[in-house]
Amino acid sequence: MTISAEIFFEEAQKRVEQLYRTQLEPIRKAADLLAGSLAAGGVVHIFGTGHSVAFAMELANRAGGLVPMDVVSLTDLCTRGGEPWSILEDPAVERDPQVAHRVLATHRLEPSDAFIII
């Protein structure tokens, strides 16, 4: 099978239509939750580890983007928490549940805040 631009766009359109049919209500609920958080003066914290942190980076700290968005990252242990950079060399660090407590301790969290976890 030869992959062409037409085939790619047809498949992409099928996937978007499937998302619309099956996920529209959950997307609306998530949007309402995030909008409510922002309306209440909250911040949306976005966490991703590994390559998924790129999504968080796309949402926060962008020119013209929403200001109350905050990237939460394992690197915060070092940049905000004073831990040595060498801890990030261990791939198991992102799987250790205790690390989450240390990462979150580097951020100001309020009851009105929301999270997107990738």
Coordinates of N, CA, C and O in Angstrom, one line a residue:
M1 N 0.8 -1.2 0.0 CA 0.0 0.0 0.0 C 0.9 1.2 0.0 O 1.8 1.4 0.8
T2 N 0.6 2.1 -0.9 CA 1.3 3.4 -1.0 C 0.6 4.4 -0.1 O -0.6 4.5 -0.2
I3 N 1.3 5.1 0.7 CA 0.7 6.2 1.5 C 0.9 7.5 0.8 O 2.0 7.9 0.4
S4 N -0.2 8.2 0.6 CA -0.2 9.5 -0.1 C -0.8 10.5 0.9 O -1.4 10.2 1.9
A5 N -0.7 11.7 0.5 CA -1.3 12.8 1.3 C -2.8 12.6 1.4 O -3.4 12.8 2.4
E6 N -3.4 12.2 0.3 CA -4.9 12.0 0.3 C -5.3 10.9 1.3 O -6.2 11.1 2.1
I7 N -4.5 9.8 1.3 CA -4.8 8.7 2.3 C -4.6 9.2 3.7 O -5.4 8.9 4.6
F8 N -3.5 9.9 3.9 CA -3.2 10.4 5.2 C -4.4 11.3 5.7 O -4.9 11.1 6.8
F9 N -4.8 12.2 4.9 CA -5.9 13.1 5.3 C -7.2 12.4 5.5 O -8.0 12.8 6.4
E10 N -7.5 11.4 4.7 CA -8.7 10.7 4.8 C -8.7 9.9 6.2 O -9.7 9.9 6.9
E11 N -7.6 9.3 6.5 CA -7.5 8.6 7.8 C -7.6 9.6 9.0 O -8.2 9.3 10.0
A12 N -6.9 10.7 8.9 CA -6.9 11.7 9.9 C -8.4 12.2 10.1 O -8.8 12.4 11.3
Q13 N -9.1 12.5 9.0 CA -10.5 12.9 9.1 C -11.4 11.8 9.8 O -12.2 12.2 10.6
K14 N -11.1 10.6 9.5 CA -11.9 9.5 10.1 C -11.6 9.5 11.7 O -12.6 9.3 12.4
R15 N -10.4 9.7 12.1 CA -10.1 9.8 13.5 C -10.7 10.9 14.2 O -11.3 10.8 15.3
V16 N -10.7 12.1 13.5 CA -11.4 13.3 14.1 C -12.9 13.1 14.3 O -13.5 13.4 15.3
E17 N -13.5 12.5 13.2 CA -14.9 12.2 13.3 C -15.2 11.2 14.4 O -16.2 11.3 15.1
Q18 N -14.4 10.2 14.6 CA -14.6 9.2 15.6 C -14.5 9.9 17.0 O -15.3 9.7 17.9
L19 N -13.5 10.8 17.2 CA -13.4 11.6 18.4 C -14.6 12.4 18.7 O -15.2 12.4 19.8
Y20 N -15.2 13.0 17.6 CA -16.4 13.8 17.8 C -17.5 13.0 18.2 O -18.3 13.3 19.1
R21 N -17.7 11.8 17.6 CA -18.8 10.9 17.9 C -18.7 10.4 19.3 O -19.7 10.2 20.0
T22 N -17.5 10.0 19.7 CA -17.4 9.3 21.0 C -16.9 10.1 22.2 O -17.0 9.6 23.3
Q23 N -16.2 11.2 21.9 CA -15.6 11.9 23.0 C -16.0 13.3 23.2 O -15.5 14.1 24.1
L24 N -17.0 13.8 22.5 CA -17.4 15.2 22.6 C -17.9 15.5 24.0 O -17.5 16.6 24.6
E25 N -18.7 14.7 24.6 CA -19.2 15.0 25.9 C -18.1 15.0 27.0 O -18.0 16.0 27.8
P26 N -17.2 14.0 27.0 CA -16.1 14.2 28.0 C -15.2 15.4 27.7 O -14.7 16.0 28.7
I27 N -15.0 15.8 26.5 CA -14.3 17.0 26.1 C -15.0 18.2 26.7 O -14.3 19.1 27.3
R28 N -16.3 18.3 26.5 CA -17.1 19.4 27.1 C -16.9 19.4 28.6 O -16.8 20.5 29.2
K29 N -17.0 18.3 29.3 CA -16.9 18.2 30.7 C -15.5 18.7 31.2 O -15.4 19.5 32.1
A30 N -14.5 18.3 30.5 CA -13.1 18.8 30.8 C -13.0 20.3 30.6 O -12.4 21.0 31.4
A31 N -13.6 20.8 29.5 CA -13.5 22.2 29.2 C -14.2 23.0 30.3 O -13.7 24.0 30.8
D32 N -15.4 22.5 30.7 CA -16.1 23.2 31.8 C -15.3 23.2 33.1 O -15.3 24.2 33.8
L33 N -14.7 22.1 33.4 CA -13.9 22.0 34.6 C -12.7 23.0 34.6 O -12.5 23.7 35.5
L34 N -12.0 23.1 33.5 CA -10.9 24.0 33.3 C -11.4 25.4 33.3 O -10.8 26.3 34.0
A35 N -12.5 25.7 32.6 CA -13.0 27.1 32.6 C -13.5 27.5 34.0 O -13.2 28.6 34.4
G36 N -14.1 26.6 34.8 CA -14.5 26.9 36.1 C -13.3 27.2 37.0 O -13.4 28.1 37.9
S37 N -12.2 26.4 36.8 CA -11.0 26.7 37.6 C -10.5 28.1 37.3 O -10.1 28.8 38.3
L38 N -10.4 28.4 36.1 CA -9.9 29.7 35.7 C -10.8 30.8 36.2 O -10.3 31.9 36.7
A39 N -12.1 30.7 36.1 CA -13.0 31.7 36.5 C -12.9 31.9 38.0 O -13.2 33.0 38.5
A40 N -12.6 30.9 38.7 CA -12.4 31.0 40.2 C -11.0 31.5 40.6 O -10.7 31.5 41.8
G41 N -10.2 31.9 39.6 CA -8.9 32.4 39.9 C -7.8 31.4 40.0 O -6.7 31.6 40.5
G42 N -8.2 30.2 39.6 CA -7.2 29.1 39.7 C -6.2 29.0 38.5 O -6.3 29.8 37.6
V43 N -5.3 28.1 38.7 CA -4.3 27.9 37.7 C -4.5 26.5 37.1 O -4.8 25.6 37.9
V44 N -4.2 26.3 35.9 CA -4.2 25.0 35.3 C -2.8 24.5 35.2 O -1.9 25.1 34.6
H45 N -2.5 23.4 36.0 CA -1.2 22.8 36.0 C -1.2 21.7 35.0 O -2.1 20.9 35.0
I46 N -0.1 21.6 34.2 CA -0.1 20.5 33.2 C 1.2 19.7 33.5 O 2.3 20.3 33.6
F47 N 1.0 18.4 33.7 CA 2.2 17.5 34.0 C 2.3 16.5 32.9 O 1.4 15.8 32.5
G48 N 3.5 16.3 32.4 CA 3.9 15.3 31.5 C 5.3 14.9 31.8 O 6.1 15.7 32.2
T49 N 5.6 13.6 31.6 CA 7.0 13.1 31.8 C 7.5 12.6 30.5 O 6.7 12.2 29.6
G50 N 8.7 12.5 30.3 CA 9.3 12.1 29.0 C 8.9 13.0 27.9 O 8.8 14.2 28.1
H51 N 8.5 12.4 26.8 CA 8.2 13.2 25.6 C 6.8 13.9 25.8 O 6.6 14.9 25.1
S52 N 6.0 13.4 26.7 CA 4.7 14.1 26.9 C 4.8 15.4 27.5 O 3.8 16.2 27.5
V53 N 5.9 15.8 28.1 CA 6.1 17.1 28.6 C 6.0 18.2 27.5 O 5.6 19.3 27.7
A54 N 6.2 17.8 26.2 CA 6.1 18.7 25.1 C 4.7 19.3 25.0 O 4.5 20.4 24.7
F55 N 3.6 18.4 25.3 CA 2.3 18.9 25.3 C 2.1 20.0 26.3 O 1.5 21.0 26.1
A56 N 2.6 19.8 27.5 CA 2.5 20.8 28.6 C 3.2 22.1 28.2 O 2.7 23.2 28.4
M57 N 4.3 21.9 27.5 CA 5.1 23.1 27.1 C 4.3 23.9 26.0 O 4.5 25.1 25.9
E58 N 3.5 23.2 25.2 CA 2.7 23.9 24.2 C 1.6 24.7 24.9 O 1.2 25.7 24.3
L59 N 1.1 24.3 26.0 CA 0.0 25.0 26.7 C 0.4 26.2 27.6 O -0.3 27.1 27.8
A60 N 1.6 26.1 28.1 CA 2.0 27.1 29.1 C 3.2 27.9 28.6 O 4.1 27.4 27.8
N61 N 3.3 29.1 29.1 CA 4.4 30.0 28.8 C 4.6 30.3 27.3 O 5.8 30.4 26.9
R62 N 3.5 30.4 26.6 CA 3.6 30.7 25.2 C 3.2 32.2 24.9 O 2.2 32.6 25.5
A63 N 3.8 32.9 24.0 CA 3.4 34.2 23.7 C 2.0 34.1 23.2 O 1.6 33.3 22.3
G64 N 1.1 35.0 23.8 CA -0.3 35.0 23.4 C -1.1 33.9 24.0 O -2.3 33.8 23.8
G65 N -0.5 33.1 24.8 CA -1.3 32.0 25.5 C -1.9 32.4 26.8 O -1.7 33.6 27.2
L66 N -2.7 31.5 27.4 CA -3.3 31.8 28.7 C -2.2 31.9 29.7 O -1.3 31.1 29.8
V67 N -2.3 33.0 30.5 CA -1.3 33.2 31.6 C -1.4 32.2 32.7 O -0.4 31.6 33.2
P68 N -2.6 31.9 33.2 CA -2.7 31.0 34.3 C -2.5 29.5 34.0 O -3.3 28.6 34.4
M69 N -1.4 29.2 33.3 CA -1.1 27.8 32.9 C 0.3 27.6 33.5 O 1.2 28.4 33.4
D70 N 0.6 26.4 34.0 CA 1.8 26.1 34.7 C 2.3 24.7 34.3 O 1.6 23.7 34.6
V71 N 3.5 24.6 33.8 CA 4.1 23.3 33.5 C 4.6 22.7 34.8 O 5.4 23.4 35.6
V72 N 4.3 21.5 35.1 CA 4.8 20.8 36.3 C 5.7 19.7 35.7 O 5.2 18.9 34.9
S73 N 7.0 19.6 36.0 CA 7.9 18.7 35.4 C 8.9 18.1 36.4 O 9.1 18.7 37.5
L74 N 9.4 17.0 36.1 CA 10.4 16.4 37.0 C 11.6 17.3 37.2 O 12.2 17.3 38.2
T75 N 11.9 18.1 36.1 CA 13.1 19.0 36.3 C 12.8 20.0 37.4 O 13.8 20.6 37.9
D76 N 11.6 20.2 37.8 CA 11.3 21.1 38.9 C 12.0 20.7 40.2 O 12.3 21.5 41.1
L77 N 12.3 19.4 40.3 CA 13.0 18.9 41.5 C 14.4 19.6 41.6 O 14.8 19.9 42.7
C78 N 15.0 19.9 40.4 CA 16.3 20.5 40.4 C 16.2 22.0 40.3 O 16.9 22.7 41.1
T79 N 15.4 22.5 39.4 CA 15.3 24.0 39.2 C 14.6 24.7 40.3 O 14.9 25.8 40.6
R80 N 13.7 24.1 41.0 CA 12.9 24.7 42.1 C 13.2 24.1 43.4 O 13.0 24.7 44.5
G81 N 13.5 22.8 43.4 CA 13.6 22.0 44.7 C 15.0 21.8 45.2 O 15.2 21.3 46.3
G82 N 16.0 22.3 44.4 CA 17.4 22.2 44.9 C 18.0 20.8 44.9 O 19.1 20.6 45.4
E83 N 17.4 19.8 44.2 CA 17.9 18.5 44.2 C 19.0 18.4 43.0 O 18.9 19.2 42.1
P84 N 19.9 17.5 43.1 CA 20.9 17.4 42.1 C 20.4 16.9 40.8 O 19.5 16.1 40.7
W85 N 20.9 17.4 39.7 CA 20.5 17.0 38.3 C 20.7 15.5 38.1 O 20.0 14.9 37.3
S86 N 21.6 14.9 38.8 CA 21.9 13.5 38.6 C 20.7 12.6 38.9 O 20.6 11.5 38.4
I87 N 19.7 13.1 39.7 CA 18.5 12.2 40.0 C 17.7 12.0 38.8 O 17.0 10.9 38.7
L88 N 17.8 12.8 37.8 CA 17.0 12.7 36.6 C 17.7 11.6 35.6 O 17.0 11.3 34.6
E89 N 18.9 11.2 35.9 CA 19.5 10.2 35.1 C 18.9 8.8 35.3 O 19.1 7.9 34.4
D90 N 18.2 8.6 36.4 CA 17.6 7.3 36.7 C 16.2 7.2 36.1 O 15.3 8.0 36.5
P91 N 16.0 6.3 35.1 CA 14.7 6.3 34.4 C 13.6 5.9 35.4 O 12.4 6.1 35.1
A92 N 13.9 5.3 36.5 CA 12.9 4.8 37.5 C 12.3 6.0 38.3 O 11.3 5.9 38.9
V93 N 13.0 7.2 38.2 CA 12.5 8.3 39.0 C 11.1 8.7 38.6 O 10.3 9.1 39.5
E94 N 10.7 8.6 37.3 CA 9.4 9.0 36.9 C 8.3 8.0 37.3 O 7.1 8.2 37.1
R95 N 8.7 6.8 37.8 CA 7.8 5.8 38.2 C 7.6 5.7 39.7 O 6.9 4.8 40.2
D96 N 8.4 6.5 40.4 CA 8.3 6.4 41.9 C 7.2 7.3 42.4 O 7.3 8.6 42.2
P97 N 6.2 6.8 43.0 CA 5.1 7.6 43.5 C 5.5 8.7 44.5 O 4.9 9.7 44.6
Q98 N 6.6 8.4 45.2 CA 7.0 9.4 46.2 C 7.6 10.7 45.6 O 7.6 11.7 46.1
V99 N 8.0 10.5 44.3 CA 8.6 11.7 43.6 C 7.5 12.7 43.3 O 7.7 13.9 43.4
A100 N 6.3 12.2 43.1 CA 5.2 13.2 42.8 C 5.0 14.2 44.0 O 4.8 15.4 43.8
H101 N 5.1 13.7 45.2 CA 5.0 14.6 46.4 C 6.1 15.6 46.4 O 5.8 16.8 46.7
R102 N 7.3 15.2 46.0 CA 8.4 16.2 46.0 C 8.2 17.2 44.9 O 8.5 18.4 45.0
V103 N 7.7 16.7 43.7 CA 7.5 17.7 42.6 C 6.4 18.7 42.9 O 6.6 19.9 42.7
L104 N 5.3 18.2 43.4 CA 4.2 19.1 43.8 C 4.6 20.1 44.9 O 4.1 21.2 44.9
A105 N 5.5 19.7 45.7 CA 5.9 20.6 46.8 C 6.7 21.8 46.2 O 6.8 22.8 46.9
T106 N 7.1 21.7 45.0 CA 7.8 22.9 44.4 C 6.9 23.9 43.8 O 7.3 24.9 43.2
H107 N 5.6 23.6 43.8 CA 4.6 24.5 43.2 C 3.6 25.0 44.3 O 3.3 24.3 45.2
R108 N 3.0 26.2 44.0 CA 2.0 26.7 44.9 C 0.6 26.1 44.3 O 0.3 26.4 43.2
L109 N 0.0 25.3 45.1 CA -1.3 24.7 44.7 C -2.4 25.2 45.5 O -2.3 25.4 46.8
E110 N -3.5 25.6 44.9 CA -4.7 26.1 45.5 C -5.9 25.2 45.2 O -5.9 24.5 44.2
P111 N -6.9 25.2 46.1 CA -8.1 24.4 45.8 C -8.8 24.7 44.5 O -9.5 23.8 43.9
S112 N -8.7 25.9 44.0 CA -9.3 26.3 42.8 C -8.6 25.9 41.5 O -9.1 26.0 40.4
D113 N -7.4 25.3 41.7 CA -6.6 24.9 40.6 C -7.1 23.6 40.0 O -7.8 22.8 40.6
A114 N -6.7 23.4 38.7 CA -7.0 22.2 38.0 C -5.7 21.6 37.5 O -4.7 22.3 37.4
F115 N -5.8 20.3 37.1 CA -4.6 19.6 36.5 C -5.0 18.9 35.2 O -6.0 18.4 35.1
I116 N -4.0 18.9 34.3 CA -4.0 18.1 33.2 C -2.8 17.2 33.3 O -1.7 17.7 33.4
I117 N -3.1 15.9 33.4 CA -2.0 14.9 33.5 C -1.9 14.1 32.2 O -2.9 13.5 31.8
I118 N -0.8 14.1 31.6 CA -0.6 13.4 30.3 C 0.0 12.1 30.6 O 1.1 12.0 31.2

